[in-house]
Structures are given as C-alpha cells and as structure tokens.
Coordinates of C-alpha atoms in Angstrom, one line a residue:
Chain A
M1 CA -0.3 51.4 -35.9
K2 CA 1.5 48.1 -35.2
P3 CA -0.4 45.7 -32.9
S4 CA 1.2 45.5 -29.5
L5 CA 1.0 43.4 -26.4
T6 CA 2.5 43.9 -22.9
F7 CA 3.8 40.7 -21.3
W8 CA 3.5 41.0 -17.5
Y9 CA 5.6 38.3 -15.9
E10 CA 6.8 37.2 -12.4
F11 CA 10.2 35.5 -12.1
A12 CA 8.9 33.0 -9.5
S13 CA 6.0 31.9 -11.7
T14 CA 6.2 28.6 -13.4
Y15 CA 3.7 29.4 -16.2
S16 CA 5.4 32.7 -16.8
W17 CA 8.4 30.6 -17.7
L18 CA 6.5 28.8 -20.4
A19 CA 5.1 32.0 -21.8
A20 CA 8.7 33.5 -21.9
E21 CA 9.8 30.6 -23.9
R22 CA 7.0 31.0 -26.5
I23 CA 6.1 34.6 -26.8
E24 CA 8.9 35.9 -29.1
V25 CA 8.3 33.3 -31.8
L26 CA 4.5 33.5 -31.7
A27 CA 4.5 37.3 -31.6
A28 CA 6.9 37.5 -34.6
Q29 CA 4.6 35.2 -36.5
A30 CA 1.6 37.4 -35.6
G31 CA 3.4 40.6 -36.3
V32 CA 2.8 41.9 -32.8
D33 CA 5.2 44.1 -30.8
V34 CA 5.8 42.8 -27.3
T35 CA 6.9 44.8 -24.2
W36 CA 8.4 42.7 -21.4
R37 CA 7.2 44.0 -18.0
P38 CA 8.6 42.2 -14.9
F39 CA 6.6 42.8 -11.7
L40 CA 6.1 41.2 -8.3
L41 CA 3.1 39.0 -7.6
G42 CA 3.8 38.7 -3.9
P43 CA 2.4 42.1 -2.9
I44 CA -0.8 41.4 -4.9
F45 CA -1.2 38.0 -3.3
V46 CA -0.7 39.6 0.2
A47 CA -3.3 42.2 -0.6
Q48 CA -5.8 39.4 -1.2
G49 CA -4.9 37.6 2.0
W50 CA -2.5 35.0 0.7
T51 CA 0.8 34.4 2.5
S52 CA 2.3 32.2 -0.1
S53 CA 1.7 30.9 -3.6
P54 CA -1.7 29.3 -4.1
F55 CA 0.3 26.2 -5.2
N56 CA 1.5 25.9 -1.6
L57 CA -1.6 27.0 0.1
F58 CA -3.7 24.4 -1.7
P59 CA -1.7 21.2 -2.0
A60 CA -3.9 19.4 -4.5
K61 CA -3.6 22.4 -6.8
G62 CA 0.1 22.5 -6.3
R63 CA 0.5 18.7 -7.1
N64 CA -1.4 19.1 -10.3
M65 CA 0.5 22.3 -11.3
W66 CA 3.9 20.4 -11.1
R67 CA 2.5 17.5 -13.0
D68 CA 1.0 19.8 -15.6
M69 CA 4.3 21.7 -15.9
E70 CA 6.1 18.4 -16.6
R71 CA 3.6 17.6 -19.3
Q72 CA 3.8 21.1 -20.8
R73 CA 7.6 21.4 -20.8
A74 CA 7.9 17.9 -22.4
H75 CA 5.4 18.9 -25.1
M76 CA 7.4 22.1 -25.7
G77 CA 10.7 20.2 -25.9
L78 CA 12.2 22.0 -22.8
P79 CA 14.6 20.4 -20.5
P80 CA 13.2 18.4 -17.5
I81 CA 12.2 20.3 -14.5
T82 CA 14.3 20.5 -11.3
R83 CA 12.2 22.3 -8.7
P84 CA 13.8 25.2 -6.8
N85 CA 13.8 25.0 -3.1
P86 CA 12.1 26.8 -1.6
F87 CA 9.2 27.4 -4.0
P88 CA 8.3 30.1 -4.8
Q89 CA 11.8 31.6 -5.0
N90 CA 12.4 35.2 -3.8
S91 CA 12.3 37.0 -7.1
L92 CA 13.0 40.5 -6.0
L93 CA 16.6 40.8 -7.1
A94 CA 15.9 39.1 -10.5
A95 CA 13.0 41.5 -11.1
R96 CA 15.1 44.5 -10.2
V97 CA 17.9 43.4 -12.6
A98 CA 15.4 42.9 -15.4
T99 CA 13.9 46.3 -14.7
A100 CA 17.4 47.9 -14.8
L101 CA 18.3 46.2 -18.1
P102 CA 17.8 47.7 -21.5
A103 CA 14.6 46.4 -23.1
A104 CA 16.6 44.5 -25.7
A105 CA 18.4 42.4 -23.1
R106 CA 15.4 41.6 -21.0
P107 CA 14.0 38.5 -22.9
Q108 CA 17.3 36.6 -23.0
F109 CA 18.1 37.4 -19.4
S110 CA 14.6 36.5 -18.3
R111 CA 14.6 33.1 -20.0
A112 CA 18.0 32.3 -18.6
V113 CA 16.8 33.1 -15.1
Y114 CA 13.7 30.8 -15.6
R115 CA 15.9 28.0 -16.9
A116 CA 18.4 28.3 -14.1
Q117 CA 15.5 28.2 -11.6
F118 CA 13.2 25.6 -13.1
T119 CA 15.6 23.2 -14.9
Q120 CA 18.7 23.5 -12.6
G121 CA 17.0 24.3 -9.3
R122 CA 19.2 27.4 -8.8
T123 CA 18.5 30.0 -6.2
I124 CA 17.7 33.1 -8.2
A125 CA 17.8 35.3 -5.1
H126 CA 21.6 34.9 -5.1
R127 CA 23.7 37.6 -6.7
E128 CA 26.3 35.1 -8.0
V129 CA 23.6 33.2 -9.9
L130 CA 22.3 36.3 -11.5
S131 CA 25.8 37.6 -12.2
A132 CA 26.7 34.4 -14.0
I133 CA 23.6 34.7 -16.1
L134 CA 24.3 38.3 -16.9
G135 CA 27.8 37.3 -18.1
D136 CA 26.1 35.1 -20.8
V137 CA 23.6 37.7 -22.0
G138 CA 24.4 40.0 -24.9
D139 CA 23.5 43.6 -24.4
A140 CA 23.7 43.4 -20.6
P141 CA 25.8 46.2 -19.2
S142 CA 28.5 45.1 -16.8
D143 CA 27.1 47.2 -14.0
A144 CA 23.6 45.6 -14.2
L145 CA 23.7 44.2 -10.7
A146 CA 24.7 47.6 -9.3
A147 CA 22.0 49.3 -11.3
A148 CA 19.5 46.9 -9.9
E149 CA 20.0 48.3 -6.4
A150 CA 19.7 52.0 -7.5
A151 CA 16.7 53.8 -5.9
Q152 CA 15.4 54.6 -9.4
T153 CA 15.2 50.9 -10.2
K154 CA 13.6 50.0 -7.0
N155 CA 11.0 52.7 -7.5
A156 CA 10.4 51.6 -11.1
L157 CA 9.7 48.0 -10.0
R158 CA 7.4 49.2 -7.3
A159 CA 5.5 51.4 -9.7
A160 CA 5.2 48.4 -12.2
T161 CA 3.7 46.2 -9.5
D162 CA 1.3 49.0 -8.5
Q163 CA 0.4 49.5 -12.1
A164 CA -0.2 45.7 -12.7
Q165 CA -2.6 45.7 -9.7
S166 CA -4.4 48.8 -10.9
L167 CA -4.8 47.2 -14.4
G168 CA -6.6 44.2 -12.8
I169 CA -3.7 41.8 -12.9
Y170 CA -4.0 39.0 -10.2
G171 CA -1.7 36.3 -11.6
A172 CA 1.1 35.7 -13.9
P173 CA 1.7 35.6 -16.8
S174 CA -0.8 38.2 -17.9
F175 CA -1.1 39.9 -21.3
I176 CA -2.6 43.3 -22.1
T177 CA -3.3 44.5 -25.6
G178 CA -2.8 48.0 -26.8
S179 CA -6.5 48.8 -26.1
G180 CA -6.3 47.3 -22.6
E181 CA -7.8 43.9 -23.1
L182 CA -6.5 41.6 -20.3
F183 CA -5.7 37.9 -20.7
W184 CA -4.5 35.7 -17.9
G185 CA -2.3 32.7 -18.2
N186 CA 0.1 31.0 -20.6
D187 CA -2.9 29.2 -22.2
R188 CA -4.3 32.6 -23.4
L189 CA -1.1 33.8 -25.2
E190 CA -2.4 32.8 -28.7
Q191 CA -5.8 34.5 -28.1
A192 CA -4.1 37.6 -26.7
L193 CA -1.9 37.9 -29.9
E194 CA -5.0 37.4 -32.1
W195 CA -6.9 40.1 -30.2
A196 CA -4.0 42.5 -30.5
K197 CA -3.9 42.0 -34.2
D198 CA -7.6 42.5 -34.7
E199 CA -7.5 45.8 -32.8
T200 CA -5.4 47.4 -35.6
I201 CA -7.4 46.2 -38.6
Chain B
M1 CA -9.1 -1.7 -24.7
K2 CA -10.9 1.5 -25.9
P3 CA -9.4 4.7 -24.5
S4 CA -11.5 6.3 -21.8
L5 CA -11.9 9.6 -20.0
T6 CA -13.9 10.6 -16.9
F7 CA -15.4 14.1 -17.1
W8 CA -15.9 15.5 -13.6
Y9 CA -18.1 18.5 -13.7
E10 CA -19.9 20.9 -11.3
F11 CA -23.1 22.5 -12.4
A12 CA -22.3 25.9 -10.9
S13 CA -19.0 26.1 -12.8
T14 CA -18.7 28.3 -15.8
Y15 CA -15.8 26.5 -17.4
S16 CA -17.5 23.1 -16.8
W17 CA -20.2 24.5 -19.1
L18 CA -17.7 25.1 -21.9
A19 CA -16.3 21.6 -21.5
A20 CA -19.8 20.1 -21.6
E21 CA -20.4 21.9 -24.9
R22 CA -17.2 20.5 -26.5
I23 CA -16.4 17.1 -25.0
E24 CA -18.8 14.9 -27.0
V25 CA -17.6 16.0 -30.5
L26 CA -13.9 16.1 -29.5
A27 CA -14.1 12.7 -27.8
A28 CA -15.9 11.1 -30.8
Q29 CA -13.2 12.5 -33.1
A30 CA -10.5 11.0 -30.8
G31 CA -12.3 7.7 -30.4
V32 CA -12.4 8.1 -26.6
D33 CA -15.2 6.9 -24.4
V34 CA -16.4 9.6 -21.9
T35 CA -18.1 9.0 -18.6
W36 CA -19.9 12.1 -17.2
R37 CA -19.5 12.4 -13.4
P38 CA -21.4 15.2 -11.7
F39 CA -20.0 16.2 -8.3
L40 CA -20.1 19.1 -5.8
L41 CA -17.2 21.5 -5.6
G42 CA -18.6 23.3 -2.6
P43 CA -17.4 20.7 0.0
I44 CA -13.9 20.7 -1.5
F45 CA -13.7 24.5 -1.4
V46 CA -14.9 24.5 2.2
A47 CA -12.3 21.9 3.1
Q48 CA -9.6 24.3 1.8
G49 CA -11.0 27.2 3.7
W50 CA -13.1 28.9 1.0
T51 CA -16.6 30.0 1.8
S52 CA -17.5 30.9 -1.7
S53 CA -16.2 30.6 -5.3
P54 CA -12.7 32.0 -5.8
F55 CA -14.3 34.2 -8.5
N56 CA -16.2 36.0 -5.7
L57 CA -13.4 35.8 -3.0
F58 CA -10.9 37.4 -5.4
P59 CA -12.7 40.2 -7.3
A60 CA -10.0 40.8 -10.0
K61 CA -10.0 37.1 -10.8
G62 CA -13.8 37.1 -11.0
R63 CA -13.9 40.1 -13.3
N64 CA -11.4 38.5 -15.7
M65 CA -13.3 35.1 -15.6
W66 CA -16.5 36.7 -16.8
R67 CA -14.7 38.7 -19.5
D68 CA -12.8 35.5 -20.5
M69 CA -16.1 33.5 -20.6
E70 CA -17.6 36.1 -22.9
R71 CA -14.7 35.8 -25.3
Q72 CA -14.7 32.0 -25.1
R73 CA -18.4 31.6 -25.7
A74 CA -18.3 34.0 -28.6
H75 CA -15.4 32.1 -30.1
M76 CA -17.4 28.9 -29.7
G77 CA -20.5 30.3 -31.2
L78 CA -22.6 29.9 -28.0
P79 CA -25.4 32.3 -27.1
P80 CA -24.5 35.5 -25.1
I81 CA -24.0 35.1 -21.3
T82 CA -26.7 36.1 -18.9
R83 CA -25.2 35.8 -15.4
P84 CA -27.2 33.9 -12.8
N85 CA -27.9 35.7 -9.6
P86 CA -26.6 34.7 -7.2
F87 CA -23.4 33.3 -8.6
P88 CA -22.4 30.5 -7.9
Q89 CA -25.9 28.9 -8.0
N90 CA -26.8 26.2 -5.6
S91 CA -26.2 23.2 -7.7
L92 CA -27.2 20.4 -5.3
L93 CA -30.6 19.5 -6.9
A94 CA -29.3 19.6 -10.4
A95 CA -26.4 17.3 -9.5
R96 CA -28.7 14.9 -7.8
V97 CA -31.0 14.8 -10.8
A98 CA -28.0 14.2 -13.1
T99 CA -26.8 11.4 -10.7
A100 CA -30.2 9.8 -10.8
L101 CA -30.5 9.9 -14.6
P102 CA -29.5 7.0 -16.9
A103 CA -26.0 7.7 -18.2
A104 CA -27.3 8.2 -21.8
A105 CA -29.5 11.1 -20.7
R106 CA -26.9 12.9 -18.6
P107 CA -25.1 14.9 -21.4
Q108 CA -28.2 16.4 -22.9
F109 CA -29.7 17.2 -19.5
S110 CA -26.4 18.7 -18.2
R111 CA -25.9 21.0 -21.2
A112 CA -29.5 22.2 -20.9
V113 CA -29.0 23.1 -17.3
Y114 CA -25.8 25.0 -18.2
R115 CA -27.6 27.0 -20.9
A116 CA -30.6 27.8 -18.7
Q117 CA -28.2 29.0 -16.0
F118 CA -25.6 30.9 -18.0
T119 CA -27.5 32.1 -21.1
Q120 CA -30.9 32.7 -19.5
G121 CA -29.9 33.4 -15.9
R122 CA -32.3 30.8 -14.6
T123 CA -32.2 29.6 -11.0
I124 CA -31.1 26.0 -11.3
A125 CA -31.9 25.3 -7.7
H126 CA -35.7 25.5 -8.5
R127 CA -37.5 22.3 -9.1
E128 CA -39.7 23.8 -11.9
V129 CA -36.6 24.9 -13.9
L130 CA -35.2 21.4 -13.8
S131 CA -38.6 19.9 -14.4
A132 CA -39.0 21.9 -17.6
I133 CA -35.5 20.9 -18.8
L134 CA -36.3 17.2 -18.0
G135 CA -39.4 17.5 -20.2
D136 CA -37.2 18.4 -23.2
V137 CA -34.6 15.6 -22.6
G138 CA -35.0 12.3 -24.4
D139 CA -34.3 9.3 -22.3
A140 CA -35.2 11.1 -19.1
P141 CA -37.6 9.1 -16.9
S142 CA -40.7 11.0 -15.8
D143 CA -39.8 10.4 -12.1
A144 CA -36.3 11.8 -12.4
L145 CA -37.0 14.6 -9.8
A146 CA -38.4 12.1 -7.3
A147 CA -35.4 9.8 -7.9
A148 CA -33.1 12.8 -7.3
E149 CA -34.4 12.9 -3.7
A150 CA -34.0 9.2 -3.0
A151 CA -31.5 8.3 -0.3
Q152 CA -29.6 6.1 -2.8
T153 CA -29.1 9.2 -5.1
K154 CA -28.0 11.5 -2.3
N155 CA -25.5 8.9 -1.1
A156 CA -24.2 8.3 -4.6
L157 CA -23.6 12.0 -5.1
R158 CA -21.9 12.3 -1.7
A159 CA -19.7 9.3 -2.7
A160 CA -18.8 10.9 -6.0
T161 CA -17.7 14.1 -4.3
D162 CA -15.6 12.2 -1.8
Q163 CA -14.1 10.2 -4.6
A164 CA -13.3 13.4 -6.6
Q165 CA -11.5 14.8 -3.6
S166 CA -9.6 11.6 -3.0
L167 CA -8.5 11.6 -6.7
G168 CA -6.9 15.0 -6.1
I169 CA -9.6 17.0 -7.8
Y170 CA -9.7 20.6 -6.6
G171 CA -11.6 22.4 -9.4
A172 CA -13.9 21.9 -12.3
P173 CA -14.0 20.7 -14.9
S174 CA -11.4 18.0 -14.4
F175 CA -10.6 15.0 -16.6
I176 CA -9.1 11.7 -15.5
T177 CA -7.8 9.2 -18.0
G178 CA -8.2 5.4 -17.7
S179 CA -4.8 5.1 -16.1
G180 CA -5.5 7.9 -13.6
E181 CA -3.8 11.0 -15.2
L182 CA -5.5 14.1 -13.9
F183 CA -6.1 17.2 -16.1
W184 CA -7.7 20.4 -14.7
G185 CA -9.7 22.9 -16.7
N186 CA -11.5 23.2 -20.0
D187 CA -8.2 24.3 -21.6
R188 CA -6.8 20.8 -21.0
L189 CA -9.6 18.8 -22.7
E190 CA -7.7 18.2 -25.9
Q191 CA -4.5 17.1 -24.1
A192 CA -6.5 14.8 -21.8
L193 CA -8.1 13.1 -24.8
E194 CA -4.7 12.8 -26.5
W195 CA -3.3 11.3 -23.3
A196 CA -6.2 8.8 -23.1
K197 CA -5.6 7.7 -26.6
D198 CA -1.8 7.2 -26.1
E199 CA -2.5 5.0 -23.1
T200 CA -4.0 2.3 -25.2
I201 CA -1.5 2.2 -28.0

C-alpha cells in the first residue's frame, strides 16, 4: 500500500496557502500520495461560536499572523503579501470550483487562487477572477464555473465540510493520514508525511 | 552586542513546557542570551473574552492538542504525559515563585514544575509540590516560597503580565528578540533564535 495523506484546505486561510505551495514537492520526496480536499471553515467556526476569523476576533493574534506570514513567505521565496480586503475572503465559489474540477487540476488552480488573493489582493469571490485563473490552468474544463454551480457540486462541498467536522477538523490546513491520524497546521506538514510513511512499513 | 531573546512562558501552558525543555540547548548552540520571563496568560485570555483555555472552550482543538503533545514529547524523548486535573492548572503560585527566584535558578525550577505537572499530573498550585521541587533545585534560596508571597513579587508578576500584553503577547510560549520581533509558539523557537542572531550582524 502506498502511503497517503489527505490535505484539507480552506481558500480563505493564509496558512493553507503556505501548505499548498509546499505539499507537492515534500510529498513527492516522501513518496506519499496526496488528495486535495477543499472545504469551508466558516460553518465550523460558526458552530463553535465565532462570527469571523480568530485573526479578526483577536487583534493581537491577527497582527502576529500577518507578521508571521510575511516572515514565512520571505523564507519560502514567495512574492510579497498584498492583503485581500475584506479578510477573510468569501471562499464559497472558489471552493465549489475546486470541488468541480478533476483532481489533477486542483493543485494548480488552488495555488493560483491563493496567489491572486494573497499576493495581488484579488477578490476571489468574483467570477471573473476565477475565470481568468481557470483560463491559465491546464486540465481545467471550459465549463468549470458552470459546473461549480451544479447541485451535485454544492452538495459535494457541503458533504466535505460535514466530513471535515466529523473527523475532528477545527482549522486549516489539516492533514489526515491513511490510518486517520490528524495533524493541524502548515507547521505539521513534515511530521504528517513522516507519519503517513511509517504507517505502511 | 550579544544577541538576546526573551522567553515568555506560562506555567499552565503545555507548549511552554516543550519550549522550556529545548531553549537552553538551542540558544547555546546559536550563541543567544535567553531571559526567562514567567507571566500569567489568564488575565490576557479574560481580556479577550475567554473564561478558560481555548483547549477547553473548543473541544476539537483540545483533543488535537493532547494528541499532538503526545507525538511531540515522544519525538523529543520526554516521559509520557499524565494530564493534570483540572487543566489548566492554577499557575499563580508557581509563577510567583519563579518571579522571586534568582534568574540562574529559574530554568531548572521551571522545567521541574512542568514535569511534575505534565508527566506526574501533580497539582502545581499546592505549596508542598512547589516546596519539594525547590528542595531539588540548586541556587534556590530556602525562603523562596515566602518570597513568592511578598508584595514586591506579586507586583512584579502583575507588571510582567501587563508588559506581555502591551508587547502584543496573546499566547504562550512567546519569544521576543532584542529589537522587539515577536514570535508565538514552540514551533517558532528556531526562527526566533535565528532572527536574534541576524539582528547583531
């Protein structure tokens, strides 16, 4: 059995961006198969009584997150950050598009959405922003935006979010190994990959 | 100027324990002077509307924290975790003792408090628990418990907590470099030390 890891990510999440930039190279080095699963964190936050991102609800935490993101992205050699306004962005349409895409197109599309949002400050809730990104993504069918609005897609994303919550996910990014071990946060990506590898020895 | 880092820690904090176990060796390797500053996270949590630890307020977050702590302590070769009851512990007396101690005695005392709490499940609010620990610590004056109750000590701890909050600290452990750069969390210890070093080049 090849080791596997599910990458649960939320498009409005800053640290999900960093994980999306790193996971393919690290997983290839580790020989781990990765499944990209977009979901919505909003309903999970609402269920625990939050009406916005904790980075907005708790200003000191938010200030440090943006400073930390600037340090992290510089260390990774990513372009400077331009914050989207508002933050967090409404990520529903982007998550629906990613859900509707073939699995092979999901990583490239997702990274492009993150870069548009966090390095250009684009509004990822806008159809034209996502449409332009889709035009640049290989393997993206021309009707991806229409497919995003299909009932089947909406239901699939809702089911993914329900599943994330039932798996104990409370933040993004999260990683779950083949045997169900949950790791939270971009900082745990390396450990999650190691764990996934060890499961199959 | 020798590079320096201030280590802000809370005795009830699980990840502060991990940092306390690592910081001296890593700082010596990096050639960075470390100042240990105990403070209380409780008043800062209360100020942002929390009545307990976020690990209790948000059960999924708490479950993953304990699981993550078990993985981290195993990776570090620390003894297995025995959870204190209740969690978080009342850390006021321990923080006052650490405040009253000479700086040279603080690291050893603090690590012993963490191990009693998180590997033996001891109640660190009890004078006899702290008294036994003090007996094992070199450089600890015999009147440390009495000194902990002095008005001067109480005021110093209150001032430390106020200072932490004014510096933008919202969780523990936190690290602040000589120039004021703030890093939050045990996972950022290495980066904080690197930053402190680079400031003096």
